[in-house]
mmCIF file of C-alpha atoms and ligand atoms in Angstrom:
data_model
loop_
_atom_site.group_PDB
_atom_site.id
_atom_site.type_symbol
_atom_site.label_atom_id
_atom_site.label_comp_id
_atom_site.label_asym_id
_atom_site.label_seq_id
_atom_site.Cartn_x
_atom_site.Cartn_y
_atom_site.Cartn_z
ATOM 1 C CA MET A 921 -54.337 -8.101 -19.179
ATOM 2 C CA THR A 922 -51.181 -10.490 -19.647
ATOM 3 C CA ILE A 923 -49.138 -10.014 -22.353
ATOM 4 C CA GLN A 924 -48.973 -12.050 -24.841
ATOM 5 C CA VAL A 925 -46.227 -12.842 -27.606
ATOM 6 C CA ASP A 926 -46.109 -15.003 -30.762
ATOM 7 C CA PRO A 927 -42.167 -16.595 -31.003
ATOM 8 C CA VAL A 928 -41.120 -16.674 -34.835
ATOM 9 C CA ARG A 929 -39.006 -19.288 -35.934
ATOM 10 C CA ARG A 930 -35.814 -17.593 -37.666
ATOM 11 C CA ASN A 931 -34.016 -20.166 -39.432
ATOM 12 C CA LEU A 932 -30.533 -18.369 -39.518
ATOM 13 C CA LYS A 933 -27.273 -19.254 -40.541
ATOM 14 C CA PHE A 934 -24.180 -17.015 -38.841
ATOM 15 C CA GLY A 935 -20.966 -18.607 -41.024
ATOM 16 C CA LEU A 936 -18.973 -17.838 -37.518
ATOM 17 C CA PRO A 937 -15.169 -17.450 -38.536
ATOM 18 C CA ALA A 938 -13.366 -19.955 -38.133
ATOM 19 C CA GLY A 939 -10.404 -18.539 -35.793
ATOM 20 C CA LYS A 940 -12.191 -16.157 -33.639
ATOM 21 C CA ALA A 941 -13.443 -18.377 -31.316
ATOM 22 C CA LEU A 942 -11.283 -17.240 -28.690
ATOM 23 C CA SER A 943 -10.835 -13.533 -29.560
ATOM 24 C CA TRP A 944 -14.388 -12.889 -30.861
ATOM 25 C CA ASN A 945 -14.937 -10.232 -28.075
ATOM 26 C CA PRO A 946 -12.633 -7.477 -28.272
ATOM 27 C CA GLY A 947 -12.266 -7.492 -24.533
ATOM 28 C CA GLY A 948 -10.201 -10.784 -24.457
ATOM 29 C CA LEU A 949 -9.923 -14.379 -23.943
ATOM 30 C CA HIS A 950 -11.320 -14.162 -20.125
ATOM 31 C CA ILE A 951 -14.993 -12.186 -22.019
ATOM 32 C CA SER A 952 -14.893 -14.605 -24.923
ATOM 33 C CA GLN A 953 -15.024 -17.539 -22.833
ATOM 34 C CA PHE A 954 -17.418 -16.164 -20.544
ATOM 35 C CA TYR A 955 -19.951 -16.361 -23.840
ATOM 36 C CA ASN A 956 -18.197 -19.613 -24.932
ATOM 37 C CA THR A 957 -18.589 -21.705 -21.488
ATOM 38 C CA LEU A 958 -22.449 -20.531 -21.802
ATOM 39 C CA SER A 959 -22.596 -21.872 -25.284
ATOM 40 C CA ILE A 960 -20.962 -25.275 -24.126
ATOM 41 C CA PHE A 961 -24.554 -25.753 -21.978
ATOM 42 C CA PHE A 962 -27.028 -24.843 -24.728
ATOM 43 C CA PRO A 963 -27.340 -28.246 -27.041
ATOM 44 C CA ALA A 964 -28.117 -30.659 -24.397
ATOM 45 C CA GLY A 965 -29.618 -28.067 -22.524
ATOM 46 C CA GLU A 966 -32.180 -27.260 -25.209
ATOM 47 C CA ARG A 967 -32.740 -30.616 -26.284
ATOM 48 C CA PHE A 968 -33.721 -31.185 -22.753
ATOM 49 C CA PHE A 969 -36.147 -27.975 -22.673
ATOM 50 C CA ILE A 970 -37.525 -29.583 -25.943
ATOM 51 C CA GLN A 971 -38.384 -33.000 -24.878
ATOM 52 C CA SER A 972 -39.871 -31.668 -21.378
ATOM 53 C CA VAL A 973 -42.083 -29.732 -23.094
ATOM 54 C CA ARG A 974 -43.387 -32.452 -25.343
ATOM 55 C CA ASN A 975 -43.530 -34.999 -22.758
ATOM 56 C CA TYR A 976 -46.955 -32.520 -21.886
ATOM 57 C CA ARG A 977 -48.143 -32.379 -25.519
ATOM 58 C CA GLN A 978 -51.139 -34.433 -25.176
ATOM 59 C CA GLU A 979 -52.424 -32.246 -22.250
ATOM 60 C CA ILE A 980 -52.024 -28.616 -23.806
ATOM 61 C CA THR A 981 -55.205 -28.342 -25.139
ATOM 62 C CA ASP A 982 -55.485 -24.162 -25.755
ATOM 63 C CA ALA A 983 -54.805 -23.432 -29.256
ATOM 64 C CA HIS A 984 -53.071 -20.344 -28.526
ATOM 65 C CA LEU A 985 -50.665 -22.385 -26.538
ATOM 66 C CA LYS A 986 -49.944 -25.031 -28.480
ATOM 67 C CA GLU A 987 -49.070 -23.134 -31.346
ATOM 68 C CA GLN A 988 -46.659 -20.999 -28.661
ATOM 69 C CA VAL A 989 -44.862 -24.564 -27.709
ATOM 70 C CA SER A 990 -44.225 -25.301 -31.644
ATOM 71 C CA ALA A 991 -42.978 -22.221 -32.606
ATOM 72 C CA PHE A 992 -41.044 -22.576 -29.225
ATOM 73 C CA ILE A 993 -39.714 -26.189 -30.135
ATOM 74 C CA GLY A 994 -38.569 -24.592 -33.516
ATOM 75 C CA GLN A 995 -36.732 -21.676 -32.027
ATOM 76 C CA GLU A 996 -35.058 -23.723 -29.262
ATOM 77 C CA GLY A 997 -34.153 -26.575 -32.256
ATOM 78 C CA PHE A 998 -32.523 -23.467 -34.105
ATOM 79 C CA HIS A 999 -30.481 -22.845 -31.244
ATOM 80 C CA THR A 1000 -29.270 -26.256 -30.486
ATOM 81 C CA ARG A 1001 -28.176 -26.418 -34.575
ATOM 82 C CA GLU A 1002 -26.754 -22.937 -34.421
ATOM 83 C CA HIS A 1003 -24.237 -23.725 -31.104
ATOM 84 C CA GLU A 1004 -23.268 -27.320 -31.850
ATOM 85 C CA GLU A 1005 -21.673 -25.237 -35.047
ATOM 86 C CA TYR A 1006 -20.316 -22.527 -32.162
ATOM 87 C CA ASN A 1007 -19.184 -25.363 -29.934
ATOM 88 C CA GLU A 1008 -17.511 -27.042 -32.989
ATOM 89 C CA ALA A 1009 -15.360 -23.557 -33.674
ATOM 90 C CA LEU A 1010 -14.392 -23.990 -29.935
ATOM 91 C CA VAL A 1011 -13.288 -28.194 -30.465
ATOM 92 C CA ALA A 1012 -11.214 -26.520 -33.669
ATOM 93 C CA ALA A 1013 -9.830 -24.142 -31.070
ATOM 94 C CA GLY A 1014 -8.388 -26.896 -28.777
ATOM 95 C CA MET A 1015 -11.329 -26.526 -26.124
ATOM 96 C CA PRO A 1016 -12.177 -29.763 -24.625
ATOM 97 C CA ILE A 1017 -16.226 -29.105 -25.202
ATOM 98 C CA GLU A 1018 -16.734 -32.745 -25.662
ATOM 99 C CA ALA A 1019 -16.355 -33.652 -22.026
ATOM 100 C CA MET A 1020 -17.889 -31.107 -20.743
ATOM 101 C CA ASP A 1021 -21.082 -31.336 -22.814
ATOM 102 C CA ALA A 1022 -20.882 -35.272 -21.868
ATOM 103 C CA VAL A 1023 -21.081 -33.946 -18.034
ATOM 104 C CA VAL A 1024 -24.045 -31.834 -19.520
ATOM 105 C CA VAL A 1025 -25.849 -34.824 -20.985
ATOM 106 C CA ARG A 1026 -25.243 -37.191 -17.965
ATOM 107 C CA LEU A 1027 -26.496 -34.617 -15.535
ATOM 108 C CA LEU A 1028 -29.971 -34.217 -17.774
ATOM 109 C CA GLU A 1029 -29.892 -38.310 -18.188
ATOM 110 C CA LEU A 1030 -30.312 -38.046 -14.349
ATOM 111 C CA VAL A 1031 -33.000 -34.936 -14.039
ATOM 112 C CA LYS A 1032 -35.407 -37.180 -16.708
ATOM 113 C CA LYS A 1033 -35.612 -39.951 -14.775
ATOM 114 C CA ALA A 1034 -37.632 -37.636 -11.975
ATOM 115 C CA PRO A 1035 -41.339 -37.161 -12.760
ATOM 116 C CA ARG A 1036 -42.246 -35.232 -16.054
ATOM 117 C CA SER A 1037 -43.557 -32.264 -13.704
ATOM 118 C CA VAL A 1038 -39.817 -31.946 -11.992
ATOM 119 C CA GLN A 1039 -38.440 -31.665 -15.505
ATOM 120 C CA LEU A 1040 -41.099 -29.081 -16.742
ATOM 121 C CA ALA A 1041 -40.202 -27.167 -13.845
ATOM 122 C CA ALA A 1042 -36.597 -27.593 -14.553
ATOM 123 C CA THR A 1043 -37.362 -26.107 -17.808
ATOM 124 C CA VAL A 1044 -39.439 -22.910 -16.464
ATOM 125 C CA ALA A 1045 -36.472 -22.584 -14.206
ATOM 126 C CA LEU A 1046 -33.725 -22.155 -16.554
ATOM 127 C CA GLU A 1047 -35.670 -20.411 -18.875
ATOM 128 C CA HIS A 1048 -36.490 -17.771 -16.406
ATOM 129 C CA LEU A 1049 -32.227 -17.389 -15.981
ATOM 130 C CA THR A 1050 -31.958 -17.428 -19.738
ATOM 131 C CA ALA A 1051 -34.542 -14.383 -20.602
ATOM 132 C CA VAL A 1052 -32.822 -12.890 -17.345
ATOM 133 C CA LEU A 1053 -29.379 -13.172 -19.017
ATOM 134 C CA GLY A 1054 -30.727 -12.405 -22.783
ATOM 135 C CA ASP A 1055 -32.669 -9.226 -21.199
ATOM 136 C CA MET A 1056 -29.013 -8.157 -20.193
ATOM 137 C CA LEU A 1057 -27.115 -8.592 -23.053
ATOM 138 C CA LEU A 1058 -29.808 -6.352 -25.297
ATOM 139 C CA ARG A 1059 -30.377 -4.008 -22.147
ATOM 140 C CA ASN A 1060 -26.464 -3.330 -22.247
ATOM 141 C CA THR A 1061 -25.803 -2.506 -25.822
ATOM 142 C CA GLU A 1062 -22.075 -1.888 -25.149
ATOM 143 C CA LEU A 1063 -21.469 -5.585 -24.430
ATOM 144 C CA MET A 1064 -21.297 -6.429 -27.856
ATOM 145 C CA GLU A 1065 -19.764 -3.018 -28.724
ATOM 146 C CA GLY A 1066 -16.768 -3.627 -31.498
ATOM 147 C CA VAL A 1067 -17.715 -7.797 -31.448
ATOM 148 C CA ASP A 1068 -17.029 -9.542 -34.027
ATOM 149 C CA PRO A 1069 -20.572 -9.053 -36.229
ATOM 150 C CA HIS A 1070 -20.660 -12.950 -36.643
ATOM 151 C CA TYR A 1071 -20.528 -13.502 -32.827
ATOM 152 C CA SER A 1072 -22.364 -10.519 -31.745
ATOM 153 C CA ALA A 1073 -25.566 -11.604 -33.896
ATOM 154 C CA ILE A 1074 -25.466 -15.184 -32.827
ATOM 155 C CA TRP A 1075 -25.600 -13.501 -28.857
ATOM 156 C CA ARG A 1076 -28.610 -11.408 -29.809
ATOM 157 C CA TRP A 1077 -30.417 -13.561 -31.996
ATOM 158 C CA HIS A 1078 -30.482 -15.361 -29.442
ATOM 159 C CA ALA A 1079 -31.042 -13.086 -26.775
ATOM 160 C CA ILE A 1080 -34.203 -11.988 -28.592
ATOM 161 C CA GLU A 1081 -35.606 -15.479 -29.020
ATOM 162 C CA GLU A 1082 -35.077 -16.069 -25.471
ATOM 163 C CA THR A 1083 -37.204 -12.741 -24.285
ATOM 164 C CA GLU A 1084 -39.946 -14.030 -27.225
ATOM 165 C CA HIS A 1085 -40.480 -17.183 -25.504
ATOM 166 C CA LYS A 1086 -40.020 -16.584 -21.677
ATOM 167 C CA ALA A 1087 -43.266 -17.548 -20.745
ATOM 168 C CA VAL A 1088 -44.026 -20.422 -22.983
ATOM 169 C CA CYS A 1089 -43.407 -23.377 -20.961
ATOM 170 C CA PHE A 1090 -44.278 -21.060 -17.901
ATOM 171 C CA ASP A 1091 -47.822 -20.623 -18.845
ATOM 172 C CA ALA A 1092 -47.730 -24.518 -20.081
ATOM 173 C CA PHE A 1093 -46.698 -25.165 -16.388
ATOM 174 C CA GLU A 1094 -49.207 -23.593 -15.199
ATOM 175 C CA GLN A 1095 -52.111 -24.813 -17.489
ATOM 176 C CA VAL A 1096 -50.869 -28.743 -16.946
ATOM 177 C CA VAL A 1097 -49.414 -28.547 -13.517
ATOM 178 C CA GLY A 1098 -51.102 -26.133 -12.208
ATOM 179 C CA LYS A 1099 -50.875 -22.408 -9.975
ATOM 180 C CA GLY A 1100 -51.493 -23.817 -6.367
ATOM 181 C CA ILE A 1101 -49.269 -23.660 -3.698
ATOM 182 C CA GLN A 1102 -47.722 -27.066 -4.590
ATOM 183 C CA ALA A 1103 -47.014 -26.179 -8.180
ATOM 184 C CA TYR A 1104 -44.967 -23.132 -6.515
ATOM 185 C CA GLY A 1105 -43.281 -25.062 -4.568
ATOM 186 C CA LEU A 1106 -42.211 -27.562 -7.555
ATOM 187 C CA ARG A 1107 -40.725 -24.429 -9.611
ATOM 188 C CA VAL A 1108 -39.077 -22.406 -7.028
ATOM 189 C CA GLY A 1109 -37.447 -25.736 -5.555
ATOM 190 C CA ALA A 1110 -36.531 -26.581 -9.191
ATOM 191 C CA PHE A 1111 -35.478 -23.167 -9.811
ATOM 192 C CA LEU A 1112 -32.710 -23.508 -6.466
ATOM 193 C CA LEU A 1113 -31.843 -26.852 -7.652
ATOM 194 C CA ALA A 1114 -31.259 -26.363 -11.285
ATOM 195 C CA ASN A 1115 -29.037 -22.677 -10.498
ATOM 196 C CA ALA A 1116 -26.753 -24.553 -7.864
ATOM 197 C CA LEU A 1117 -26.296 -27.215 -10.364
ATOM 198 C CA PHE A 1118 -25.606 -24.815 -13.524
ATOM 199 C CA TRP A 1119 -23.661 -22.435 -11.443
ATOM 200 C CA SER A 1120 -21.411 -25.365 -10.156
ATOM 201 C CA LEU A 1121 -20.743 -26.479 -13.362
ATOM 202 C CA PHE A 1122 -19.882 -23.055 -14.585
ATOM 203 C CA VAL A 1123 -17.567 -22.157 -13.007
ATOM 204 C CA PRO A 1124 -15.298 -25.081 -13.108
ATOM 205 C CA PHE A 1125 -15.961 -24.946 -16.870
ATOM 206 C CA TYR A 1126 -15.456 -21.333 -17.386
ATOM 207 C CA THR A 1127 -11.664 -22.059 -15.382
ATOM 208 C CA LEU A 1128 -11.232 -25.210 -17.723
ATOM 209 C CA MET A 1129 -12.043 -22.697 -20.564
ATOM 210 C CA VAL A 1130 -9.756 -19.750 -19.574
ATOM 211 C CA ALA A 1131 -6.858 -22.108 -18.505
ATOM 212 C CA LYS A 1132 -6.820 -24.439 -22.008
ATOM 213 C CA GLY A 1133 -7.255 -20.596 -23.632
ATOM 214 C CA GLY A 1134 -3.566 -19.728 -21.654
ATOM 215 C CA GLY A 1135 -4.968 -17.262 -19.916
ATOM 216 C CA LEU A 1136 -4.967 -18.921 -16.298
ATOM 217 C CA LEU A 1137 -2.209 -16.284 -14.903
ATOM 218 C CA ASN A 1138 -3.286 -13.478 -16.527
ATOM 219 C CA LEU A 1139 -4.829 -11.425 -13.639
ATOM 220 C CA LYS A 1140 -5.621 -8.266 -15.519
ATOM 221 C CA GLY A 1141 -8.328 -11.270 -17.674
ATOM 222 C CA TRP A 1142 -9.655 -11.991 -14.703
ATOM 223 C CA TRP A 1143 -10.228 -8.211 -13.674
ATOM 224 C CA LYS A 1144 -12.113 -7.826 -16.443
ATOM 225 C CA VAL A 1145 -14.307 -10.514 -16.060
ATOM 226 C CA ALA A 1146 -15.195 -9.936 -12.376
ATOM 227 C CA ASN A 1147 -15.743 -6.407 -13.659
ATOM 228 C CA LEU A 1148 -18.282 -7.717 -16.495
ATOM 229 C CA ALA A 1149 -20.111 -10.128 -13.579
ATOM 230 C CA VAL A 1150 -20.282 -8.420 -10.734
ATOM 231 C CA GLY A 1151 -18.311 -4.901 -11.182
ATOM 232 C CA ARG A 1152 -19.239 -2.715 -13.689
ATOM 233 C CA PRO A 1153 -21.356 -2.959 -16.204
ATOM 234 C CA GLY A 1154 -22.019 -5.796 -13.630
ATOM 235 C CA VAL A 1155 -24.501 -8.115 -15.498
ATOM 236 C CA LEU A 1156 -24.854 -10.423 -12.857
ATOM 237 C CA ARG A 1157 -25.055 -8.562 -10.069
ATOM 238 C CA ARG A 1158 -27.407 -6.226 -12.028
ATOM 239 C CA ALA A 1159 -29.602 -9.351 -13.188
ATOM 240 C CA LEU A 1160 -30.382 -10.191 -9.547
ATOM 241 C CA PRO A 1161 -33.294 -8.309 -8.867
ATOM 242 C CA ASP A 1162 -35.061 -9.581 -12.059
ATOM 243 C CA TRP A 1163 -34.073 -13.358 -11.410
ATOM 244 C CA MET A 1164 -35.074 -12.974 -7.683
ATOM 245 C CA ASP A 1165 -38.647 -12.156 -8.847
ATOM 246 C CA PHE A 1166 -39.003 -15.502 -9.735
ATOM 247 C CA PHE A 1167 -39.813 -16.581 -6.016
ATOM 248 C CA ARG A 1168 -43.050 -14.395 -6.177
ATOM 249 C CA PRO A 1169 -45.674 -16.180 -5.513
ATOM 250 C CA GLY A 1170 -47.702 -14.113 -8.408
ATOM 251 C CA PHE A 1171 -44.662 -14.089 -10.751
ATOM 252 C CA HIS A 1172 -45.061 -14.190 -14.436
ATOM 253 C CA PRO A 1173 -42.138 -13.959 -17.059
ATOM 254 C CA TRP A 1174 -44.246 -10.537 -18.508
ATOM 255 C CA MET A 1175 -43.995 -8.844 -15.125
ATOM 256 C CA HIS A 1176 -40.751 -8.081 -16.890
ATOM 257 C CA ASP A 1177 -42.164 -6.304 -19.901
ATOM 258 C CA ASN A 1178 -39.317 -5.680 -22.430
ATOM 259 C CA ARG A 1179 -41.359 -6.361 -25.570
ATOM 260 C CA GLU A 1180 -39.258 -2.831 -27.162
ATOM 261 C CA PHE A 1181 -36.039 -5.486 -28.042
ATOM 262 C CA LEU A 1182 -37.992 -7.787 -29.889
ATOM 263 C CA ASP A 1183 -37.929 -4.592 -32.475
ATOM 264 C CA GLN A 1184 -34.478 -5.540 -33.103
ATOM 265 C CA ALA A 1185 -35.316 -8.542 -34.830
ATOM 266 C CA GLU A 1186 -35.519 -7.314 -38.110
ATOM 267 C CA ALA A 1187 -32.942 -5.458 -38.851
ATOM 268 C CA LEU A 1188 -30.632 -8.560 -36.918
ATOM 269 C CA MET A 1189 -32.575 -10.697 -40.077
ATOM 270 C CA ASP A 1190 -31.187 -8.033 -42.642
ATOM 271 C CA GLU A 1191 -27.343 -8.190 -41.066
ATOM 272 C CA VAL A 1192 -27.495 -11.829 -41.025
ATOM 273 C CA ALA A 1193 -28.695 -12.049 -44.671
ATOM 274 C CA ALA A 1194 -26.283 -10.081 -45.981
ATOM 275 C CA PHE A 1195 -23.088 -12.441 -44.155
ATOM 276 C CA ASP A 1196 -21.526 -14.456 -46.770
ATOM 277 C CA VAL A 1197 -22.698 -17.835 -45.484
ATOM 278 C CA ASN A 1198 -25.820 -16.496 -46.564
ATOM 279 C CA ARG A 1199 -25.563 -15.014 -49.952
ATOM 280 C CA LEU A 1200 -23.711 -17.881 -50.951
ATOM 281 C CA GLN A 1201 -26.527 -20.037 -50.176
ATOM 282 C CA ALA A 1202 -29.259 -17.590 -51.518
ATOM 283 C CA ALA A 1203 -27.014 -17.218 -54.702
HETATM 284 FE FE1 FE2 B 2422 -32.171 -21.193 -26.543
HETATM 285 FE FE1 FE2 B 2423 -35.177 -20.722 -23.909
#
């Protein structure tokens, strides 16, 4: 039996502390900027994901899947909103976020000229990437050790919800595009292209973020991020087998059963409710 998980919309505010945008991670500038660079992609990227699945709204007829799609849209909407605020903190810290966001927006405008099946395949592909990265964050709890609690919360919230809805676009794709050899070719082709484009933007964006933060010549910082990515803990290196599973003809996101991380959601909600931004709002 396939695993079914229903995404839950969690309308959370994180009150990210001003002035910590480049130093929220005790690993230093290079580590903070690694996550911060991911954040640059989210607002435009997730708006695109929402649109690509909305394009098929009429054809998604299964009542349960329809409900999952609405919840997915709700979650990604909140992610967009919170990462816009996150990115504003980066702008305030002097980072040229608008210019990088504009590059992502222009690229996605081009993708939107492709058939809607290609757009949905691109979303399925990138949702696998976010699911794999989210799993890494939740699995390696030491990554958030000693991190500013607001930044820790936003990253864990996002990772939990990316896990929760990781199969929604995939299931929608199988329903509206199919499961045959053509559908397989489309999703794998989109996966290769989406990853090539994403990483070819991520690397220069990240380098620019480090340079603007004043860390270009800090070799110790580069050593730290190299360890984070491919050394120890080596999150990208260790994520590679899961990432590769996307190429299996019978792949399904829940073949990686990591539902155990979803149990953290409730405690996280309590944690976030105690932040000033929410207590003041509730008062
Ligand atoms: Fe998201
Ligand atoms: Fe997502």
